[in-house]
Structure formats: structure tokens, C-alpha cells
C-alpha positions as a Markdown table, in Angstrom:
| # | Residue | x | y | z |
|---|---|---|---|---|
| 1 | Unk | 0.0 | 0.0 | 0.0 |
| 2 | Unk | 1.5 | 3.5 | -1.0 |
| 3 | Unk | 1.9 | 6.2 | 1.6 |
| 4 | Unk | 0.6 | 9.5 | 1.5 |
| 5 | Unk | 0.4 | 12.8 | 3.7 |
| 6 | Unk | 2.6 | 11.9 | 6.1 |
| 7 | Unk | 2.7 | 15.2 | 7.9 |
| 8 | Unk | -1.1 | 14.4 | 8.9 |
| 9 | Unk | 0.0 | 12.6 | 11.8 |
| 10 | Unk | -2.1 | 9.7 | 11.4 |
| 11 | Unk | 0.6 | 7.3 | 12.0 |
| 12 | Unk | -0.1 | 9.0 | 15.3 |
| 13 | Unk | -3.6 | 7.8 | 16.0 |
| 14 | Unk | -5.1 | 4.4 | 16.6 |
| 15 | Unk | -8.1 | 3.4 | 14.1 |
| 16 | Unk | -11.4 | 2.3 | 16.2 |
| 17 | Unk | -13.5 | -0.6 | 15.7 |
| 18 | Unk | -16.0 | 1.7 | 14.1 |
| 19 | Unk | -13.2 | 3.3 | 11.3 |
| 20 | Unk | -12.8 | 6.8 | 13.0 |
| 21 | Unk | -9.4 | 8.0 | 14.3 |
| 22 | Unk | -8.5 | 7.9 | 17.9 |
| 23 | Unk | -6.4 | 10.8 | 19.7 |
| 24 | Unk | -2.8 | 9.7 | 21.5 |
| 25 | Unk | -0.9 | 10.9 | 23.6 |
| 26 | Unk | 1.9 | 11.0 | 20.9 |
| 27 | Unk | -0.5 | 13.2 | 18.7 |
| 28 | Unk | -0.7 | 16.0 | 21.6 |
| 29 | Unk | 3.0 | 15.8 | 21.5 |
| 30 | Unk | 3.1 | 16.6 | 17.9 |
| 31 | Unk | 1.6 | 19.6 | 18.3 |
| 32 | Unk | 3.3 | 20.4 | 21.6 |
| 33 | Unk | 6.4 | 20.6 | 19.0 |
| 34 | Unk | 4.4 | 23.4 | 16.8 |
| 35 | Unk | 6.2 | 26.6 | 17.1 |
| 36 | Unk | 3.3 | 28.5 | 18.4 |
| 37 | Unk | 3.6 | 26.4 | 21.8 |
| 38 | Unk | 8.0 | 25.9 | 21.4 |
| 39 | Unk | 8.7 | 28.3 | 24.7 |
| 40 | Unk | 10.4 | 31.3 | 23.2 |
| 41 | Unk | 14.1 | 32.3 | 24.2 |
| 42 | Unk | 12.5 | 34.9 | 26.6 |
| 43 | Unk | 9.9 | 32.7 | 28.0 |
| 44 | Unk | 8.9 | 32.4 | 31.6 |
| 45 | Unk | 9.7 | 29.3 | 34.1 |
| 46 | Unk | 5.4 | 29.1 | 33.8 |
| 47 | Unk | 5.5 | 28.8 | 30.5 |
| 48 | Unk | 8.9 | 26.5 | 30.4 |
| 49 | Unk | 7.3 | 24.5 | 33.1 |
| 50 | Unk | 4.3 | 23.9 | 31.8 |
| 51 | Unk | 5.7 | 22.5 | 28.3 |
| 52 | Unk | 8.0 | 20.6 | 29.9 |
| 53 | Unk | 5.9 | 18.5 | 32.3 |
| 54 | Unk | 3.6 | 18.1 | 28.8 |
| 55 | Unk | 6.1 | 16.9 | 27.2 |
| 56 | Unk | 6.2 | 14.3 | 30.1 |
| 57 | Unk | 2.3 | 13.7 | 30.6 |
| 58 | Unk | 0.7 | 14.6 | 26.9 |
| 59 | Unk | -2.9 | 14.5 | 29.1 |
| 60 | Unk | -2.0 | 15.6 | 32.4 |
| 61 | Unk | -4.7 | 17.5 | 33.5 |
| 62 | Unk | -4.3 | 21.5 | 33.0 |
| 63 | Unk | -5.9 | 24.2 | 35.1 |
| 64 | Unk | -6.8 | 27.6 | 34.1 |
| 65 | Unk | -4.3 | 28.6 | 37.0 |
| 66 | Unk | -1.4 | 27.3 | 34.9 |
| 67 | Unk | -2.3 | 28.9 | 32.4 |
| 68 | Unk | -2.7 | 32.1 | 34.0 |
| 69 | Unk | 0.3 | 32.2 | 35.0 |
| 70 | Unk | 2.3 | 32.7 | 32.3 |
| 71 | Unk | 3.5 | 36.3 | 31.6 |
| 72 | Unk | 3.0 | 36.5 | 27.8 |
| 73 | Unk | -0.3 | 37.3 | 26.7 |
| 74 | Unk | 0.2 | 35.5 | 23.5 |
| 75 | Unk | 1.5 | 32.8 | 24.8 |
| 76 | Unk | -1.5 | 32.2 | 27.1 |
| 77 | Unk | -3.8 | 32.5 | 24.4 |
| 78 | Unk | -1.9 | 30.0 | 22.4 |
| 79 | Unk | -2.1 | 27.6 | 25.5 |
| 80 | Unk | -5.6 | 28.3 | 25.8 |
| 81 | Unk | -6.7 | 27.3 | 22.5 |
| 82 | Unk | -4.3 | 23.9 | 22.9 |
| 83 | Unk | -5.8 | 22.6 | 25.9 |
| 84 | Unk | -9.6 | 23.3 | 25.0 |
| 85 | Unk | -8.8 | 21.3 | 21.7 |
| 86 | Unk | -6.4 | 18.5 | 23.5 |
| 87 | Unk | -9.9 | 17.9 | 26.6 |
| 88 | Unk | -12.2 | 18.1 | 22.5 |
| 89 | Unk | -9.6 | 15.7 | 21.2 |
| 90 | Unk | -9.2 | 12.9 | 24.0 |
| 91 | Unk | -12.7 | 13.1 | 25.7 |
| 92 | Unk | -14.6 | 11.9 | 21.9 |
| 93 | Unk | -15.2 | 8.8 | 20.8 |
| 94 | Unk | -13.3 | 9.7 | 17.8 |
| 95 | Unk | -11.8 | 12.3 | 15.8 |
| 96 | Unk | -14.4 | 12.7 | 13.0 |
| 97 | Unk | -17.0 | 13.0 | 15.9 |
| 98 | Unk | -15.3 | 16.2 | 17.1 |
| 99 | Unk | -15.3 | 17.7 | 13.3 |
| 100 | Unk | -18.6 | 17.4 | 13.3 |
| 101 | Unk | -19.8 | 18.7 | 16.7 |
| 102 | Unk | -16.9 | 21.5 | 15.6 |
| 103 | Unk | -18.8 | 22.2 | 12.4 |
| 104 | Unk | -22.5 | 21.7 | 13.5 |
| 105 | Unk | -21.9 | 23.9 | 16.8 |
| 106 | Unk | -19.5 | 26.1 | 15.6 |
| 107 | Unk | -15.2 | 26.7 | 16.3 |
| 108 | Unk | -15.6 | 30.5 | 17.3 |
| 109 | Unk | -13.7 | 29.6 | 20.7 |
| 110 | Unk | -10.6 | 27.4 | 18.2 |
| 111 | Unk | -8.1 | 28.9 | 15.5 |
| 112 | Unk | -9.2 | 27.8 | 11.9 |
| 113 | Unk | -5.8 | 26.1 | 11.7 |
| 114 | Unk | -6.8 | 23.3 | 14.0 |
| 115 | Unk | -10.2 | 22.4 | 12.0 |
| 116 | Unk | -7.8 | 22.5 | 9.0 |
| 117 | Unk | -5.7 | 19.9 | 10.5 |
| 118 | Unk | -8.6 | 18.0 | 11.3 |
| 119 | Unk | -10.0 | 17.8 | 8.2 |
| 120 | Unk | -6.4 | 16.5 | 6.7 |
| 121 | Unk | -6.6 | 14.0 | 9.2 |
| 122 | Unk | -9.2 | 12.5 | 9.1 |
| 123 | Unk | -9.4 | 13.2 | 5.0 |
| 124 | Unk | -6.4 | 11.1 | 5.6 |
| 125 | Unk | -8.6 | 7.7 | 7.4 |
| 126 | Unk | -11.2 | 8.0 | 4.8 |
| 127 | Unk | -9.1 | 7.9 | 1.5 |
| 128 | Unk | -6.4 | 4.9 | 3.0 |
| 129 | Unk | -6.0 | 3.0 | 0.4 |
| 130 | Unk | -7.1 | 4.9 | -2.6 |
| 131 | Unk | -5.0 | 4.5 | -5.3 |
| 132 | Unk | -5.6 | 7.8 | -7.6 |
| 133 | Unk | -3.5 | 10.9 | -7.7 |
| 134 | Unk | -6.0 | 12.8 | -9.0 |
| 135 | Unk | -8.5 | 12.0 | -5.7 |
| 136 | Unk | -5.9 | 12.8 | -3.6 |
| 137 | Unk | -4.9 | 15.9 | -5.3 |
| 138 | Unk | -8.6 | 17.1 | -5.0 |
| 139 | Unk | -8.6 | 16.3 | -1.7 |
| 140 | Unk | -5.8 | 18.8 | -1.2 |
| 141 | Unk | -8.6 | 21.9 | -1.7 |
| 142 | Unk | -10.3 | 20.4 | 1.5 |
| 143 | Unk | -7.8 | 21.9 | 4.0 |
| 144 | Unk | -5.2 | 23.7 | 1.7 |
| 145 | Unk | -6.1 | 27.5 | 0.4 |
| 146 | Unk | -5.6 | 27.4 | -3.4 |
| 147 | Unk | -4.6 | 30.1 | -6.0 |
| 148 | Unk | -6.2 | 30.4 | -9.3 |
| 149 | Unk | -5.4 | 31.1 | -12.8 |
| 150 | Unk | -6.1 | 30.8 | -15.8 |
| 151 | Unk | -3.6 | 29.4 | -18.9 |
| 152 | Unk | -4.5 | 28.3 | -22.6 |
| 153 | Unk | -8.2 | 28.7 | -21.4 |
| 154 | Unk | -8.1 | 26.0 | -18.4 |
| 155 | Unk | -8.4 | 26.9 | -14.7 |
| 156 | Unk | -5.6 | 26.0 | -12.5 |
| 157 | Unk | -5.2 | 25.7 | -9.0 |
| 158 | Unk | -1.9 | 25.8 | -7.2 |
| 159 | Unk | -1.5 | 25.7 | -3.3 |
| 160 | Unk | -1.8 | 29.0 | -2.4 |
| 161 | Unk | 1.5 | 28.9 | 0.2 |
| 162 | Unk | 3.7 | 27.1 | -2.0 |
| 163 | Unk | 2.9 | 29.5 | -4.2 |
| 164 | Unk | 3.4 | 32.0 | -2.2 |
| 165 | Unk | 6.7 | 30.9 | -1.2 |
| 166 | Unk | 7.9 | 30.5 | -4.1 |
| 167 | Unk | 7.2 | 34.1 | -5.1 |
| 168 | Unk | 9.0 | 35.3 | -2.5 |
| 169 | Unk | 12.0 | 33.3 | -3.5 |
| 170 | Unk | 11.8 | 34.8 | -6.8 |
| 171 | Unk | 11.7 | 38.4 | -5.2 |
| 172 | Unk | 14.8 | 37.9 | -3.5 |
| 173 | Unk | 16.6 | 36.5 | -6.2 |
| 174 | Unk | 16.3 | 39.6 | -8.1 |
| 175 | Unk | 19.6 | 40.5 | -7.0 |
| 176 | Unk | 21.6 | 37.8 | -8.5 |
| 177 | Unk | 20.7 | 37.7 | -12.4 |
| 178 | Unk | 22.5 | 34.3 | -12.6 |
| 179 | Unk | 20.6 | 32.7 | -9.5 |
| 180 | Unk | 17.4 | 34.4 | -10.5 |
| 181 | Unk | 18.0 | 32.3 | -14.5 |
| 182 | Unk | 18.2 | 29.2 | -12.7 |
| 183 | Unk | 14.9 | 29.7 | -10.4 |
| 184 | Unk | 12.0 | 28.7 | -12.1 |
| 185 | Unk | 9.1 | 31.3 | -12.4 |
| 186 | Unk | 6.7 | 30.2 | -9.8 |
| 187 | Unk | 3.0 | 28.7 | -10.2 |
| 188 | Unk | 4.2 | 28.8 | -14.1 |
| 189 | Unk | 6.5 | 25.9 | -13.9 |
| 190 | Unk | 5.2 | 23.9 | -11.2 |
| 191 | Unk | 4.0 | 20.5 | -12.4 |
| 192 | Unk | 0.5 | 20.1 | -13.9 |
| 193 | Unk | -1.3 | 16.9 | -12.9 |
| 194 | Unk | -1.9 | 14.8 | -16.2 |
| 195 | Unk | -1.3 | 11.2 | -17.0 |
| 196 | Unk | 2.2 | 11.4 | -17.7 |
| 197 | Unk | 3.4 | 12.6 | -14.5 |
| 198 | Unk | 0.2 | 12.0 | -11.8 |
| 199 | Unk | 2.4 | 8.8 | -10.9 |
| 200 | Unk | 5.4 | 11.5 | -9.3 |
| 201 | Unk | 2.8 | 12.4 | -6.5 |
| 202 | Unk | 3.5 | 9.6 | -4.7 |
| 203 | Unk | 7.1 | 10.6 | -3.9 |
| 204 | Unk | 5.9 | 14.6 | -3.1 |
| 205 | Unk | 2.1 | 14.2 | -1.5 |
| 206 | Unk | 3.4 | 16.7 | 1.6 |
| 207 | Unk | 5.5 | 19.2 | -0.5 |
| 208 | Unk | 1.7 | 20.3 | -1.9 |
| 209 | Unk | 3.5 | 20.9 | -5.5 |
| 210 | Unk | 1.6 | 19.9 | -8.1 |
| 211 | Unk | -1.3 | 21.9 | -10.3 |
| 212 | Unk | -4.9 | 20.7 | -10.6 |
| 213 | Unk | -6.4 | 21.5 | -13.9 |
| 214 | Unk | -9.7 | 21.9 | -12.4 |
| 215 | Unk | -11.1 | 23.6 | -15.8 |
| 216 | Unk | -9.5 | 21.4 | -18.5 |
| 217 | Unk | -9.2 | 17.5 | -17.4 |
| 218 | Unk | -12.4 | 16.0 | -16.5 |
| 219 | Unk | -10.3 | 13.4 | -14.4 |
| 220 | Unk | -9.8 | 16.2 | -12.1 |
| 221 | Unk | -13.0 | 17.3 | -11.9 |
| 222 | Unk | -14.4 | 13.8 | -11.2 |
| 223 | Unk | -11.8 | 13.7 | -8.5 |
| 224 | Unk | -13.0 | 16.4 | -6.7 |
| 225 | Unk | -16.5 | 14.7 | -6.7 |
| 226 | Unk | -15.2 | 11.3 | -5.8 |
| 227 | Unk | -13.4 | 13.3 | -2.6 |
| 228 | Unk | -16.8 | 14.9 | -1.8 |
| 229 | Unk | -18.9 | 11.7 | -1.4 |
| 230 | Unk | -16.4 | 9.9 | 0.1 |
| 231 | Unk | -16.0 | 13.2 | 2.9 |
| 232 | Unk | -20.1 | 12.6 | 3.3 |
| 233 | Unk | -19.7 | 8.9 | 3.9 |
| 234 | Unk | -17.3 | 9.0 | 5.9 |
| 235 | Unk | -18.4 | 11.7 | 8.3 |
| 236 | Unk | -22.5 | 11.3 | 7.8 |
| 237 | Unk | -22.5 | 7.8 | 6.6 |
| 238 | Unk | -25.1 | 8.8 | 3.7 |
| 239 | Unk | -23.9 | 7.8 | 0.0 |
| 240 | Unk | -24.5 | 10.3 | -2.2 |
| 241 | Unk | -23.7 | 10.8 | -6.4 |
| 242 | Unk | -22.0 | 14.0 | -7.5 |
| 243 | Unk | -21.2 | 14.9 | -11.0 |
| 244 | Unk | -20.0 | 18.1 | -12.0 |
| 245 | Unk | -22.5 | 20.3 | -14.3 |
| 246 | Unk | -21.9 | 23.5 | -16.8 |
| 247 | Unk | -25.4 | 25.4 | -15.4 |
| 248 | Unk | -28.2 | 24.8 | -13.0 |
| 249 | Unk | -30.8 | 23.9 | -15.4 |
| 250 | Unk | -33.6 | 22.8 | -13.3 |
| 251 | Unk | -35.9 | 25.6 | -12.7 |
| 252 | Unk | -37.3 | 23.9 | -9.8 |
| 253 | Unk | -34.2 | 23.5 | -7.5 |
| 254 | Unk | -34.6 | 23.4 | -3.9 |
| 255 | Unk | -31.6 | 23.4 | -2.3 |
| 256 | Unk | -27.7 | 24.5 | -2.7 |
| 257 | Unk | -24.4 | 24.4 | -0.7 |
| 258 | Unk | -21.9 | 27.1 | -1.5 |
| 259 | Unk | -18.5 | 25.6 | -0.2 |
| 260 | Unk | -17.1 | 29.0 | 0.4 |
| 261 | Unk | -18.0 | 32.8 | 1.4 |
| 262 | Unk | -18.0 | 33.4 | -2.2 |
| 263 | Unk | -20.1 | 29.9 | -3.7 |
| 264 | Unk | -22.5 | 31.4 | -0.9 |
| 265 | Unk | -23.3 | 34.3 | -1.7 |
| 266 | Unk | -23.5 | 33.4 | -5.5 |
| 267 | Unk | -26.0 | 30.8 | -4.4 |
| 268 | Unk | -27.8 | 33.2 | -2.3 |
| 269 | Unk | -28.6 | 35.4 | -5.4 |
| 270 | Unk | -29.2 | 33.0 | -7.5 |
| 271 | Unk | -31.7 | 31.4 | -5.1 |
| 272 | Unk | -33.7 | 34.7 | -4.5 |
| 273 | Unk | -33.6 | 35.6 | -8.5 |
| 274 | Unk | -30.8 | 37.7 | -8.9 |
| 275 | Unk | -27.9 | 38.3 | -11.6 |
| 276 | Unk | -25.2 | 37.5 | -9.3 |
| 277 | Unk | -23.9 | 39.3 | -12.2 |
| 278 | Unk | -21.1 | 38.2 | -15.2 |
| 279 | Unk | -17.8 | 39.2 | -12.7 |
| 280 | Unk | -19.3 | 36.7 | -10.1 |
| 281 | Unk | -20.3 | 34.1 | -12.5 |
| 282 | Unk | -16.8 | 33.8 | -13.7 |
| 283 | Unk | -15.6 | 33.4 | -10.0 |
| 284 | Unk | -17.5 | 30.2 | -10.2 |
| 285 | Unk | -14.4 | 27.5 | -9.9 |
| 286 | Unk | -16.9 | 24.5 | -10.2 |
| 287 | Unk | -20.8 | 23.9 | -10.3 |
| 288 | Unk | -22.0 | 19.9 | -9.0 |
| 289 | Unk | -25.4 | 18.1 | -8.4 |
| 290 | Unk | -25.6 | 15.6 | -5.9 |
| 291 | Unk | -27.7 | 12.4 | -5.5 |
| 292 | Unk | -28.8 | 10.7 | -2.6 |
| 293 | Unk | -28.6 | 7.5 | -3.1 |
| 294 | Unk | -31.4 | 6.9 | -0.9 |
| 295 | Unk | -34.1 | 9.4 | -0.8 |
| 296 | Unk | -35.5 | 8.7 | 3.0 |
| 297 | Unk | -32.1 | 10.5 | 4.2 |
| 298 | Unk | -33.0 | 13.6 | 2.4 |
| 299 | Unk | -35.5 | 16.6 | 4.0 |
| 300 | Unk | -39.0 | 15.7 | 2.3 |
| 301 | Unk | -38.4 | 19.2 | 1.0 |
| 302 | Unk | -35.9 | 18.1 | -1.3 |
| 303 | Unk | -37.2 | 14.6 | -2.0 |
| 304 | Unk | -35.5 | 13.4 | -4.6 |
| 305 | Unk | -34.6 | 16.7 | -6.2 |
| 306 | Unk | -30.4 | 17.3 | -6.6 |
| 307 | Unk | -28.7 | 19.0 | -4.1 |
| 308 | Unk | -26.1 | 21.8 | -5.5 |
| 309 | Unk | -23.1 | 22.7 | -5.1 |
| 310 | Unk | -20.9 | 25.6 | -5.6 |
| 311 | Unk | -17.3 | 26.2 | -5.2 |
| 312 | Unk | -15.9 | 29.9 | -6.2 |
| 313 | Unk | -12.9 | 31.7 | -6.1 |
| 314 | Unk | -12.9 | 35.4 | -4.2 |
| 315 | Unk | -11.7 | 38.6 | -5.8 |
| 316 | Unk | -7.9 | 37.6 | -4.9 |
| 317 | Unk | -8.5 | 34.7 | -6.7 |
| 318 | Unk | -7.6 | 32.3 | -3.9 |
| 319 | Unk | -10.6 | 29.5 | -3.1 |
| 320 | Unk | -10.7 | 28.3 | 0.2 |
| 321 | Unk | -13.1 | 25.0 | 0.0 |
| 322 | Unk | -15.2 | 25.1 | 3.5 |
| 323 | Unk | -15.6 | 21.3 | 4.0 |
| 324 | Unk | -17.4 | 21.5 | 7.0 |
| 325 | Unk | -20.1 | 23.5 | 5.3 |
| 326 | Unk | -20.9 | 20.0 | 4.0 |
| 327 | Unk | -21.2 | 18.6 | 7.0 |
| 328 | Unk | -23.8 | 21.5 | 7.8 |
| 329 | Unk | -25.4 | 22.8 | 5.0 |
| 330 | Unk | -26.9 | 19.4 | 3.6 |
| 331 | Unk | -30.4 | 18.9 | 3.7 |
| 332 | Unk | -30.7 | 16.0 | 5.8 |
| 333 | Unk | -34.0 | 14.3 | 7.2 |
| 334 | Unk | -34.4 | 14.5 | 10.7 |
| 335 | Unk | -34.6 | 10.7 | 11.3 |
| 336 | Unk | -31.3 | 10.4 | 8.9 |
| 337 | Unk | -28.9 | 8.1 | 11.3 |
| 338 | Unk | -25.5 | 10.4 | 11.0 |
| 339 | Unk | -23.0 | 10.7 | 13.1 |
């Protein structure tokens, strides 16, 4: 079996009985080692303290006394938002359960980077074993920001911070002409998924390098659908159909999911009869109708009507897929068993 995403940790959980991801104490450790919660140079014995008998006891219990403790404002906070998400992490029956109580409840009191890391995770459980590039390359929108563009007429999406990155590389090469030859331009020159090379992504999964061509190679596009029913499945335990689509035809539709800010309040427009307007429409990244495979999970609203969903790109051109808005935003019967 090929590995992939190995800076997920999930060699650092224990699969259940029932398929989800358990929490270990050598998971809190890993993100005792991020550099937000690294004591600083400057740092206070609290602080030092603290981390260090962590370090020793990943669940030792934590009071809000030594917390408070610590001189650093910052570094509080940051300490704060660890232990509330370590108690989430090791008190659920498993990781995808606290996802979803995150999504359906709402993370106001967590940083967005921890349901980010969530989602890789437990994207990770649900796709063991799959054997297509292309799936997993999808799956990178689910908890990677991408950057769009457009070349030869096809849209392509590039990880926003390697991107990024490599920009910034570029700047500061300007001073060297010869060093700044042998760069190559960013975004331009990075690798675009097709047949020939999809095989190379096994070797370079975590470096996030490669180009979806979301506009012009249908096997991407059915990738990103494949990702999306298997994210419902494996979270809700519903099987759904999704297909990607060039326009909302039906003029009875009764129900959307935008996947961002932006497929939102597209959606919304459209929904209460407006021109969202030719500058919005070509924000539109991709357009899908879903199927549920069986109707009596569906809100007898819906019935068997498609469910749609749209993914757009904001003004900056950067899309940033919402995957819990899936978990949320469906329309699910009441008596639907989910988790």
C-alpha cells in the first residue's frame, strides 16, 4: 500500500473498531512541538514548566491557574486554545465526531488552523487505500487554500503557500541575475497533474507541489466529486452521487451548498432571483449536483430533487473550500442516522 500525507500525523492515532481516528498521547505531542507552543528564548519558568511537564504527561490535567500564570499574553492565548482542543480531542469517541460537533456547533472559541488539520486528518482515514492521484490531489482543496489562474483557457489551482513561497523566493533572487535564471518562475513551472506525471505524486504528496487542472481535465473534476462523497460517507454515513455540471438547469431547484464565502453568496442570489452578475459568474471554480442515493435520508423538501453545489474563487483569486459547510449545509431528514 503507498503512503501519502505523512505530515497528517495519522501514524499518530489508533483506528477504532468503528473506522474513526482515535487521539494519542503521541498526537498531543506533535503539536506540543508546533512553534506557536515551542517556549520562546524569553519565555517564563510558567511557560517553560508547563511545556515541559507536557512533554512528560501529553494528558495531564491543566488548570486555568497554569495557564494564567504565564507572563506572555500570546502565549496564554496559544495555551488556551491547545488545551480546549487536546480535553475536545481525548474526551470523543473519535476524531471525526469532534469535526462534526466543531462544524454543527460552531469553532468560534478554536483557531481555523486546528479544523484545517482535522480535516487533513481525518481526509487522511477516509481515502487509506485509494489509489488515484487525482483524488488525492482534489482532496488537497479540502484543507489547503488554493490560487487560481487561468492558462490556454483552463483553470488551474496551485496551493496557495507554496505558491506564495515560491514568489518570495523569486523576489529575492532579483539581485543575483544568474541565481534568479536558474529559479524557475513560480506557479508557471510547477507541475500540472496529467497522465504522464500524476504517478510522481506519490514521492511529493506533503511538499503540496503539483497543479490541478480543475477547468480542462475532466479526471480532475471527477476527482474532486469522488473526494466529496467519500468526505459525506465517511463523516455522515449517507452515499451520495455527484457529478459536475456546466449550469443549474432545473428551474425547480430546492436546495444549494456554497463551499465557500463566495459559492455562498453566489448561491444566495441565484436562489432569490438575482444576476449574481457576469464578474461573479466567472468566480464560479466548479458547479456539481448531488444524489442521494437513498431518498429517505433527504429533508421531504428536497425529495429526490439534486442537491447543488458551488465552489468559487474570491476577488484575490484564492478559493478556500469550507468542507465543513458540507457537513452543515446538507439537507438531511431529521430521522437520517448520522453521526
Amino acid at each position: 500500500m503507498r503512503e501519502f500525507w505523512v505530515a497528517s500525523g495519522h501514524h499518530l492515532t489508533r483506528r477504532a473498531d468503528h473506522g474513526g481516528l482515535i487521539a494519542t498521547p503521541e498526537l498531543i505531542m506533535a503539536y506540543l512541538a508546533r512553534p506557536e507552543l515551542m517556549p520562546p528564548d524569553d519565555a517564563c519558568d510558567a511557560e517553560r514548566n508547563l511545556h515541559a511537564d507536557l512533554l512528560a504527561d501529553p494528558l495531564r490535567p491543566v488548570s486555568k491557574a497554569d495557564i494564567a500564570g504565564i507572563a506572555d499574553a500570546d502565549a496564554r492565548e496559544n495555551w488556551t486554545f491547545m488545551m480546549a482542543f487536546r480535553d475536545r480531542l481525548v474526551a470523543a469517541p473519535s476524531l471525526e465526531a469532534v469535526y462534526v460537533s466543531l462544524a454543527r456547533k460552531g469553532a468560534t472559541d478554536l483557531p481555523p488552523i486546528f479544523l484545517s488539520q482535522l480535516c487533513h486528518l481525518i481526509l487522511r482515514n477516509a481515502l487509506e487505500g485509494c489509489d488515484d492521484p487525482y483524488i488525492l490531489r482534489a482532496a488537497e482543496l479540502f484543507y489547503r487554500s488554493q490560487k487560481a489562474t487561468i492558462h490556454d483557457g483552463a483553470l488551474l489551482l496551485a496551493d496557495a503557500e507554496v505558491v506564495e513561497a515560491q514568489h518570495h523566493a523569486q523576489h529575492d533572487l532579483h539581485s543575483s541575475p544568474l541565481t534568479a535564471m536558474l529559479q524557475p518562475q513560480a506557479f508557471g513551472e510547477m507541475d500540472v497533474m496529467d497522465d504522464a506525471n500524476a504517478w510522481t505524486y506519490w514521492s511529493r504528496s506533503d511538499a503540496h507541489a503539483m497543479v490541478m487542472n480543475l477547468g480542462g481535465n475532466q479526471k480532475a473534476r471527477d476527482a474532486l466529486c469522488r473526494v466529496i462523497e467519500c468526505w459525506i460517507a465517511h463523516l455522515l454515513g449517507v452515499a451520495v452521487k455527484a457529478e459536475t455540471v456546466a449550469s443549474i438547469e432545473d428551474r425547480d431547484w430546492r436546495w444549494f451548498v456554497g463551499l465557500d464565502s463566495e459559492g455562498t453568496r453566489i448561491g444566495n442570489a441565484l436562489w432569490n432571483g438575482d444576476t449574481p452578475g457576469a464578474a461573479a459568474a466567472g468566480r464560479i471554480v466548479a458547479l456539481m449536483r448531488l444524489i442521494f442515493d437513498d431518498a429517505r435520508f433527504v429533508d421531504e423538501r428536497v425529495g429526490t430533487k439534486p442537491v447543488y453545489l458551488i465552489l468559487a474563487m474570491d476577488a484575490d483569486k484564492m478559493v478556500r473550500l469550507k468542507p465543513q459547510n458540507l457537513v452543515v449545509g446538507l439537507p438531511l431528514a431529521s430521522t437520517a442516522n448520522v453521526a
